[in-house]
Amino acid sequence: MAQDLWGEVDDYITGKLLPADPALDAALARNREAGLPAIDVSPAQGKFLHLLARLAGAKAILEIGTLGGYSTIWLARALPNDGRIVTLEYEPAHAAVARRNLDGVGLGAKVDLRVGPALEALPLLEKEGAVFDFVFVDADKRNNPGYLQWALRLARVGAVIVIDNVVRRGAILDSASADPDIAGTRRMFEIASGEKRWSATAIQTVGAKGWDGFAFGLVEQA
Ligand code: SAH
Ligand code: DHB
Ligand code: MG
């Protein structure tokens, strides 16, 4: 019941504030045809991420967890002409769909899509001297502690770090959870609570994708 209403309200918001977007619809259709799980951010959340990246004036974005590139499209559209997004995806099949989706909407040149475990790609990015203005963490939640620590290493002072799925229908409260993804996000919160370089909060969300939430915050001077 509540889920139906959350979904209807999301449809209302989307109908009012998000103009019809054939490129994004086509990406979701390709994801479906390829059998990808429908765990992309919702349209309203995608636009929220897009607006956050623009508010941050982001020219260099890092995304951990591409799936079919739905959130990548929203973020890439926030970039200026000379901006770039690096997006990390473990599953070659997901990355192949994302590549097609991104090229299909003409964003291919702005997107550096790297296939493999993110925890292997992140040290390479550091060696390359990459520095990011905006980081979106949305991959395997068990590695959220490592992803937050890498995000802090790779982000400039003043950057924004956003982490998806930090509430999981309240499951985040379960300190005895056998789910490594819940344990990982709880450890991320532990790290964040003692981390002076990240001034953060978390906002619970309901909508088309259920009850969940984003953690987000600003990277502060050490
Ligand atoms: N950000 C996407 C959704 C990402 S779903 C969107 O909103 O459109 C999470 C993705 O993380 C999946 O595609 C999964 O394959 C990927 N993933 C899982 N483990 C990973 C890892 N170790 N490194 C990089 N990506 C990983
Ligand atoms: C799920 C949702 C997500 O946004 C995600 O990144 C991973 C999994 C889910 O609902 O299972
Ligand atoms: Mg997510």
mmCIF file of C-alpha atoms and ligand atoms in Angstrom:
data_model
loop_
_atom_site.group_PDB
_atom_site.id
_atom_site.type_symbol
_atom_site.label_atom_id
_atom_site.label_comp_id
_atom_site.label_asym_id
_atom_site.label_seq_id
_atom_site.Cartn_x
_atom_site.Cartn_y
_atom_site.Cartn_z
ATOM 1 C CA MET A 1 0.000 0.000 0.000
ATOM 2 C CA ALA A 2 2.601 2.532 1.071
ATOM 3 C CA GLN A 3 4.804 1.442 -1.839
ATOM 4 C CA ASP A 4 1.932 2.041 -4.315
ATOM 5 C CA LEU A 5 1.445 5.552 -2.961
ATOM 6 C CA TRP A 6 5.194 6.299 -2.987
ATOM 7 C CA GLY A 7 5.302 5.180 -6.612
ATOM 8 C CA GLU A 8 2.292 7.312 -7.546
ATOM 9 C CA VAL A 9 3.790 10.374 -5.888
ATOM 10 C CA ASP A 10 7.053 9.750 -7.763
ATOM 11 C CA ASP A 11 5.022 9.590 -11.006
ATOM 12 C CA TYR A 12 3.357 12.902 -10.083
ATOM 13 C CA ILE A 13 6.712 14.594 -9.344
ATOM 14 C CA THR A 14 8.264 13.164 -12.494
ATOM 15 C CA GLY A 15 5.268 14.271 -14.566
ATOM 16 C CA LYS A 16 5.548 17.834 -13.297
ATOM 17 C CA LEU A 17 9.306 18.382 -13.136
ATOM 18 C CA LEU A 18 11.018 15.944 -15.490
ATOM 19 C CA PRO A 19 10.186 16.532 -19.164
ATOM 20 C CA ALA A 20 9.796 13.461 -21.381
ATOM 21 C CA ASP A 21 13.290 12.150 -22.076
ATOM 22 C CA PRO A 22 13.511 9.615 -24.915
ATOM 23 C CA ALA A 23 17.256 9.109 -24.386
ATOM 24 C CA LEU A 24 16.821 8.019 -20.782
ATOM 25 C CA ASP A 25 13.773 5.913 -21.675
ATOM 26 C CA ALA A 26 15.780 4.175 -24.415
ATOM 27 C CA ALA A 27 18.581 3.417 -21.948
ATOM 28 C CA LEU A 28 16.152 1.814 -19.506
ATOM 29 C CA ALA A 29 14.578 -0.169 -22.357
ATOM 30 C CA ARG A 30 18.015 -1.491 -23.406
ATOM 31 C CA ASN A 31 18.778 -2.402 -19.786
ATOM 32 C CA ARG A 32 15.522 -4.357 -19.606
ATOM 33 C CA GLU A 33 16.151 -6.147 -22.908
ATOM 34 C CA ALA A 34 19.625 -7.133 -21.738
ATOM 35 C CA GLY A 35 18.195 -8.542 -18.505
ATOM 36 C CA LEU A 36 19.924 -6.048 -16.203
ATOM 37 C CA PRO A 37 18.350 -5.699 -12.741
ATOM 38 C CA ALA A 38 16.189 -2.554 -12.443
ATOM 39 C CA ILE A 39 18.289 -1.141 -9.612
ATOM 40 C CA ASP A 40 19.229 2.139 -11.271
ATOM 41 C CA VAL A 41 18.366 5.317 -9.382
ATOM 42 C CA SER A 42 14.819 6.554 -10.040
ATOM 43 C CA PRO A 43 14.273 9.439 -12.493
ATOM 44 C CA ALA A 44 13.697 11.917 -9.653
ATOM 45 C CA GLN A 45 16.874 10.696 -7.921
ATOM 46 C CA GLY A 46 18.824 10.864 -11.167
ATOM 47 C CA LYS A 47 17.839 14.490 -11.619
ATOM 48 C CA PHE A 48 18.724 15.143 -7.972
ATOM 49 C CA LEU A 49 22.255 13.777 -8.583
ATOM 50 C CA HIS A 50 22.486 15.838 -11.780
ATOM 51 C CA LEU A 51 21.530 19.007 -9.912
ATOM 52 C CA LEU A 52 23.960 18.263 -7.069
ATOM 53 C CA ALA A 53 26.791 17.839 -9.575
ATOM 54 C CA ARG A 54 25.883 21.149 -11.213
ATOM 55 C CA LEU A 55 25.635 22.887 -7.836
ATOM 56 C CA ALA A 56 29.133 21.574 -7.099
ATOM 57 C CA GLY A 57 30.344 22.942 -10.442
ATOM 58 C CA ALA A 58 31.781 19.492 -11.109
ATOM 59 C CA LYS A 59 34.177 19.103 -14.051
ATOM 60 C CA ALA A 60 35.559 15.731 -12.946
ATOM 61 C CA ILE A 61 33.130 13.105 -11.647
ATOM 62 C CA LEU A 62 33.827 9.593 -10.340
ATOM 63 C CA GLU A 63 31.063 6.995 -10.278
ATOM 64 C CA ILE A 64 31.533 3.584 -8.653
ATOM 65 C CA GLY A 65 28.891 1.180 -10.024
ATOM 66 C CA THR A 66 27.722 1.889 -13.587
ATOM 67 C CA LEU A 67 25.153 -0.854 -14.292
ATOM 68 C CA GLY A 68 23.617 0.233 -17.645
ATOM 69 C CA GLY A 69 24.732 3.832 -17.269
ATOM 70 C CA TYR A 70 21.399 5.393 -16.297
ATOM 71 C CA SER A 71 22.879 7.430 -13.423
ATOM 72 C CA THR A 72 25.980 7.980 -15.570
ATOM 73 C CA ILE A 73 23.849 9.759 -18.192
ATOM 74 C CA TRP A 74 22.329 12.061 -15.568
ATOM 75 C CA LEU A 75 25.771 12.868 -14.157
ATOM 76 C CA ALA A 76 27.497 13.249 -17.538
ATOM 77 C CA ARG A 77 24.816 15.745 -18.561
ATOM 78 C CA ALA A 78 25.832 17.904 -15.600
ATOM 79 C CA LEU A 79 29.353 18.322 -17.009
ATOM 80 C CA PRO A 80 30.644 21.266 -19.017
ATOM 81 C CA ASN A 81 32.007 20.550 -22.522
ATOM 82 C CA ASP A 82 35.505 19.858 -21.234
ATOM 83 C CA GLY A 83 34.248 17.810 -18.244
ATOM 84 C CA ARG A 84 34.805 14.081 -17.753
ATOM 85 C CA ILE A 85 33.241 11.243 -15.775
ATOM 86 C CA VAL A 86 35.091 8.068 -14.840
ATOM 87 C CA THR A 87 32.666 5.224 -14.102
ATOM 88 C CA LEU A 88 33.716 1.843 -12.697
ATOM 89 C CA GLU A 89 31.844 -1.400 -13.380
ATOM 90 C CA TYR A 90 32.732 -4.957 -12.419
ATOM 91 C CA GLU A 91 30.444 -6.880 -14.784
ATOM 92 C CA PRO A 92 31.551 -6.835 -18.438
ATOM 93 C CA ALA A 93 27.945 -7.493 -19.551
ATOM 94 C CA HIS A 94 26.695 -4.432 -17.626
ATOM 95 C CA ALA A 95 29.535 -2.318 -18.991
ATOM 96 C CA ALA A 96 28.725 -3.366 -22.568
ATOM 97 C CA VAL A 97 25.122 -2.202 -22.182
ATOM 98 C CA ALA A 98 26.302 1.031 -20.565
ATOM 99 C CA ARG A 99 28.730 1.674 -23.420
ATOM 100 C CA ARG A 100 25.913 1.323 -25.948
ATOM 101 C CA ASN A 101 23.599 3.531 -23.892
ATOM 102 C CA LEU A 102 26.206 6.272 -23.492
ATOM 103 C CA ASP A 103 27.278 6.215 -27.117
ATOM 104 C CA GLY A 104 23.606 6.132 -28.113
ATOM 105 C CA VAL A 105 22.943 9.474 -26.421
ATOM 106 C CA GLY A 106 26.150 11.065 -27.702
ATOM 107 C CA LEU A 107 27.870 11.169 -24.309
ATOM 108 C CA GLY A 108 30.495 8.543 -25.075
ATOM 109 C CA ALA A 109 33.364 11.018 -25.387
ATOM 110 C CA LYS A 110 32.770 12.375 -21.893
ATOM 111 C CA VAL A 111 32.729 8.974 -20.212
ATOM 112 C CA ASP A 112 35.759 6.896 -19.222
ATOM 113 C CA LEU A 113 34.170 3.503 -18.457
ATOM 114 C CA ARG A 114 36.537 1.055 -16.769
ATOM 115 C CA VAL A 115 35.661 -2.611 -16.370
ATOM 116 C CA GLY A 116 36.857 -4.587 -13.351
ATOM 117 C CA PRO A 117 36.734 -4.497 -9.563
ATOM 118 C CA ALA A 118 36.551 -0.881 -8.426
ATOM 119 C CA LEU A 119 39.051 -1.501 -5.638
ATOM 120 C CA GLU A 120 41.635 -2.293 -8.339
ATOM 121 C CA ALA A 121 40.763 0.703 -10.519
ATOM 122 C CA LEU A 122 40.865 3.262 -7.690
ATOM 123 C CA PRO A 123 44.616 2.954 -6.902
ATOM 124 C CA LEU A 124 45.329 3.294 -10.631
ATOM 125 C CA LEU A 125 43.321 6.512 -10.752
ATOM 126 C CA GLU A 126 45.422 7.826 -7.875
ATOM 127 C CA LYS A 127 48.633 6.917 -9.745
ATOM 128 C CA GLU A 128 47.291 8.806 -12.762
ATOM 129 C CA GLY A 129 46.880 11.861 -10.552
ATOM 130 C CA ALA A 130 43.101 11.965 -10.950
ATOM 131 C CA VAL A 131 41.263 14.423 -8.677
ATOM 132 C CA PHE A 132 37.459 14.575 -8.528
ATOM 133 C CA ASP A 133 34.900 17.261 -7.715
ATOM 134 C CA PHE A 134 32.010 14.835 -7.252
ATOM 135 C CA VAL A 135 31.892 11.131 -6.358
ATOM 136 C CA PHE A 136 28.830 8.868 -6.553
ATOM 137 C CA VAL A 137 29.236 5.506 -4.787
ATOM 138 C CA ASP A 138 26.671 2.910 -5.927
ATOM 139 C CA ALA A 139 28.302 -0.524 -6.302
ATOM 140 C CA ASP A 140 28.705 -3.553 -3.997
ATOM 141 C CA LYS A 141 27.760 -2.156 -0.606
ATOM 142 C CA ARG A 142 30.077 -4.524 1.295
ATOM 143 C CA ASN A 143 32.960 -2.435 -0.025
ATOM 144 C CA ASN A 144 31.465 0.915 1.016
ATOM 145 C CA PRO A 145 34.140 1.418 3.714
ATOM 146 C CA GLY A 146 36.888 1.151 1.090
ATOM 147 C CA TYR A 147 34.940 3.256 -1.399
ATOM 148 C CA LEU A 148 34.481 6.086 1.103
ATOM 149 C CA GLN A 149 38.190 5.991 1.976
ATOM 150 C CA TRP A 150 39.190 6.045 -1.698
ATOM 151 C CA ALA A 151 36.697 8.791 -2.451
ATOM 152 C CA LEU A 152 38.299 10.900 0.271
ATOM 153 C CA ARG A 153 41.774 10.276 -1.180
ATOM 154 C CA LEU A 154 40.719 11.165 -4.718
ATOM 155 C CA ALA A 155 38.435 14.124 -3.982
ATOM 156 C CA ARG A 156 39.560 17.735 -3.799
ATOM 157 C CA VAL A 157 38.694 19.884 -0.812
ATOM 158 C CA GLY A 158 35.172 21.175 -1.513
ATOM 159 C CA ALA A 159 34.146 18.052 -3.409
ATOM 160 C CA VAL A 160 30.849 16.268 -2.818
ATOM 161 C CA ILE A 161 30.636 12.538 -2.058
ATOM 162 C CA VAL A 162 27.233 10.813 -2.360
ATOM 163 C CA ILE A 163 26.606 7.186 -1.355
ATOM 164 C CA ASP A 164 23.436 5.368 -2.461
ATOM 165 C CA ASN A 165 21.344 2.786 -0.607
ATOM 166 C CA VAL A 166 22.352 3.588 2.960
ATOM 167 C CA VAL A 167 18.963 2.793 4.564
ATOM 168 C CA ARG A 168 17.696 -0.389 2.826
ATOM 169 C CA ARG A 169 14.161 -0.338 4.248
ATOM 170 C CA GLY A 170 15.570 0.166 7.741
ATOM 171 C CA ALA A 171 17.868 -2.866 7.568
ATOM 172 C CA ILE A 172 20.765 -0.511 8.319
ATOM 173 C CA LEU A 173 19.705 -0.644 11.999
ATOM 174 C CA ASP A 174 20.552 -4.348 12.278
ATOM 175 C CA SER A 175 23.952 -4.519 13.975
ATOM 176 C CA ALA A 176 23.803 -8.342 13.848
ATOM 177 C CA SER A 177 22.934 -8.526 10.140
ATOM 178 C CA ALA A 178 24.372 -11.526 8.314
ATOM 179 C CA ASP A 179 24.169 -9.484 5.083
ATOM 180 C CA PRO A 180 27.694 -8.273 4.244
ATOM 181 C CA ASP A 181 26.202 -5.341 2.335
ATOM 182 C CA ILE A 182 24.438 -4.078 5.463
ATOM 183 C CA ALA A 183 27.571 -4.668 7.538
ATOM 184 C CA GLY A 184 29.617 -2.780 4.934
ATOM 185 C CA THR A 185 27.361 0.247 4.946
ATOM 186 C CA ARG A 186 27.296 0.250 8.759
ATOM 187 C CA ARG A 187 31.116 0.265 8.762
ATOM 188 C CA MET A 188 31.004 3.141 6.267
ATOM 189 C CA PHE A 189 28.860 5.086 8.784
ATOM 190 C CA GLU A 190 31.378 4.246 11.544
ATOM 191 C CA ILE A 191 34.232 5.611 9.456
ATOM 192 C CA ALA A 192 32.199 8.685 8.528
ATOM 193 C CA SER A 193 31.295 9.386 12.151
ATOM 194 C CA GLY A 194 34.974 9.783 13.057
ATOM 195 C CA GLU A 195 36.051 11.458 9.825
ATOM 196 C CA LYS A 196 36.758 15.188 10.149
ATOM 197 C CA ARG A 197 37.439 15.501 6.402
ATOM 198 C CA TRP A 198 33.848 14.636 5.464
ATOM 199 C CA SER A 199 31.018 16.783 6.751
ATOM 200 C CA ALA A 200 28.109 14.487 6.003
ATOM 201 C CA THR A 201 24.476 13.687 6.587
ATOM 202 C CA ALA A 202 22.081 11.071 5.276
ATOM 203 C CA ILE A 203 18.573 11.591 3.948
ATOM 204 C CA GLN A 204 15.989 8.819 3.877
ATOM 205 C CA THR A 205 13.981 8.538 0.678
ATOM 206 C CA VAL A 206 10.774 6.815 -0.404
ATOM 207 C CA GLY A 207 9.524 6.517 -3.964
ATOM 208 C CA ALA A 208 9.428 4.252 -6.977
ATOM 209 C CA LYS A 209 12.461 2.352 -5.648
ATOM 210 C CA GLY A 210 11.097 1.797 -2.139
ATOM 211 C CA TRP A 211 12.458 3.075 1.177
ATOM 212 C CA ASP A 212 16.168 3.822 1.115
ATOM 213 C CA GLY A 213 18.488 6.815 1.403
ATOM 214 C CA PHE A 214 21.539 8.742 0.313
ATOM 215 C CA ALA A 215 24.513 9.702 2.465
ATOM 216 C CA PHE A 216 26.151 12.842 1.186
ATOM 217 C CA GLY A 217 28.661 15.359 2.348
ATOM 218 C CA LEU A 218 31.341 17.869 1.650
ATOM 219 C CA VAL A 219 35.080 17.140 1.684
ATOM 220 C CA GLU A 220 36.732 19.462 4.201
ATOM 221 C CA GLN A 221 40.342 20.541 4.685
ATOM 222 C CA ALA A 222 42.307 17.897 6.651
HETATM 223 N N1 SAH B 1 24.588 3.581 -10.587
HETATM 224 C C1 SAH B 1 23.687 2.713 -11.361
HETATM 225 C C2 SAH B 1 23.291 1.474 -10.584
HETATM 226 C C3 SAH B 1 24.464 0.651 -10.121
HETATM 227 S S1 SAH B 1 23.948 -0.956 -9.563
HETATM 228 C C4 SAH B 1 22.433 3.519 -11.705
HETATM 229 O O1 SAH B 1 21.856 4.132 -10.791
HETATM 230 O O2 SAH B 1 22.027 3.523 -12.876
HETATM 231 C C5 SAH B 1 25.443 -1.533 -8.891
HETATM 232 C C6 SAH B 1 26.500 -1.913 -9.932
HETATM 233 O O3 SAH B 1 27.729 -2.118 -9.241
HETATM 234 C C7 SAH B 1 26.197 -3.216 -10.674
HETATM 235 O O4 SAH B 1 26.224 -3.028 -12.062
HETATM 236 C C8 SAH B 1 27.310 -4.153 -10.238
HETATM 237 O O5 SAH B 1 27.748 -5.051 -11.250
HETATM 238 C C9 SAH B 1 28.414 -3.162 -9.904
HETATM 239 N N2 SAH B 1 29.457 -3.710 -9.030
HETATM 240 C C10 SAH B 1 29.337 -4.717 -8.128
HETATM 241 N N3 SAH B 1 30.519 -4.967 -7.545
HETATM 242 C C11 SAH B 1 31.413 -4.112 -8.101
HETATM 243 C C12 SAH B 1 32.807 -3.902 -7.927
HETATM 244 N N4 SAH B 1 33.518 -4.626 -7.056
HETATM 245 N N5 SAH B 1 33.397 -2.950 -8.668
HETATM 246 C C13 SAH B 1 32.680 -2.209 -9.547
HETATM 247 N N6 SAH B 1 31.359 -2.366 -9.756
HETATM 248 C C14 SAH B 1 30.728 -3.309 -9.040
HETATM 249 C C1 DHB B 2 19.457 -2.337 -5.082
HETATM 250 C C2 DHB B 2 19.246 -0.982 -5.316
HETATM 251 C C3 DHB B 2 20.303 -0.170 -5.641
HETATM 252 O O1 DHB B 2 20.155 1.165 -5.874
HETATM 253 C C4 DHB B 2 21.577 -0.706 -5.744
HETATM 254 O O2 DHB B 2 22.576 0.139 -6.041
HETATM 255 C C5 DHB B 2 21.805 -2.035 -5.512
HETATM 256 C C6 DHB B 2 20.739 -2.865 -5.182
HETATM 257 C C7 DHB B 2 18.311 -3.209 -4.732
HETATM 258 O O3 DHB B 2 17.208 -2.685 -4.583
HETATM 259 O O4 DHB B 2 18.521 -4.416 -4.604
HETATM 260 MG MG MG B 3 21.983 2.208 -5.862
#
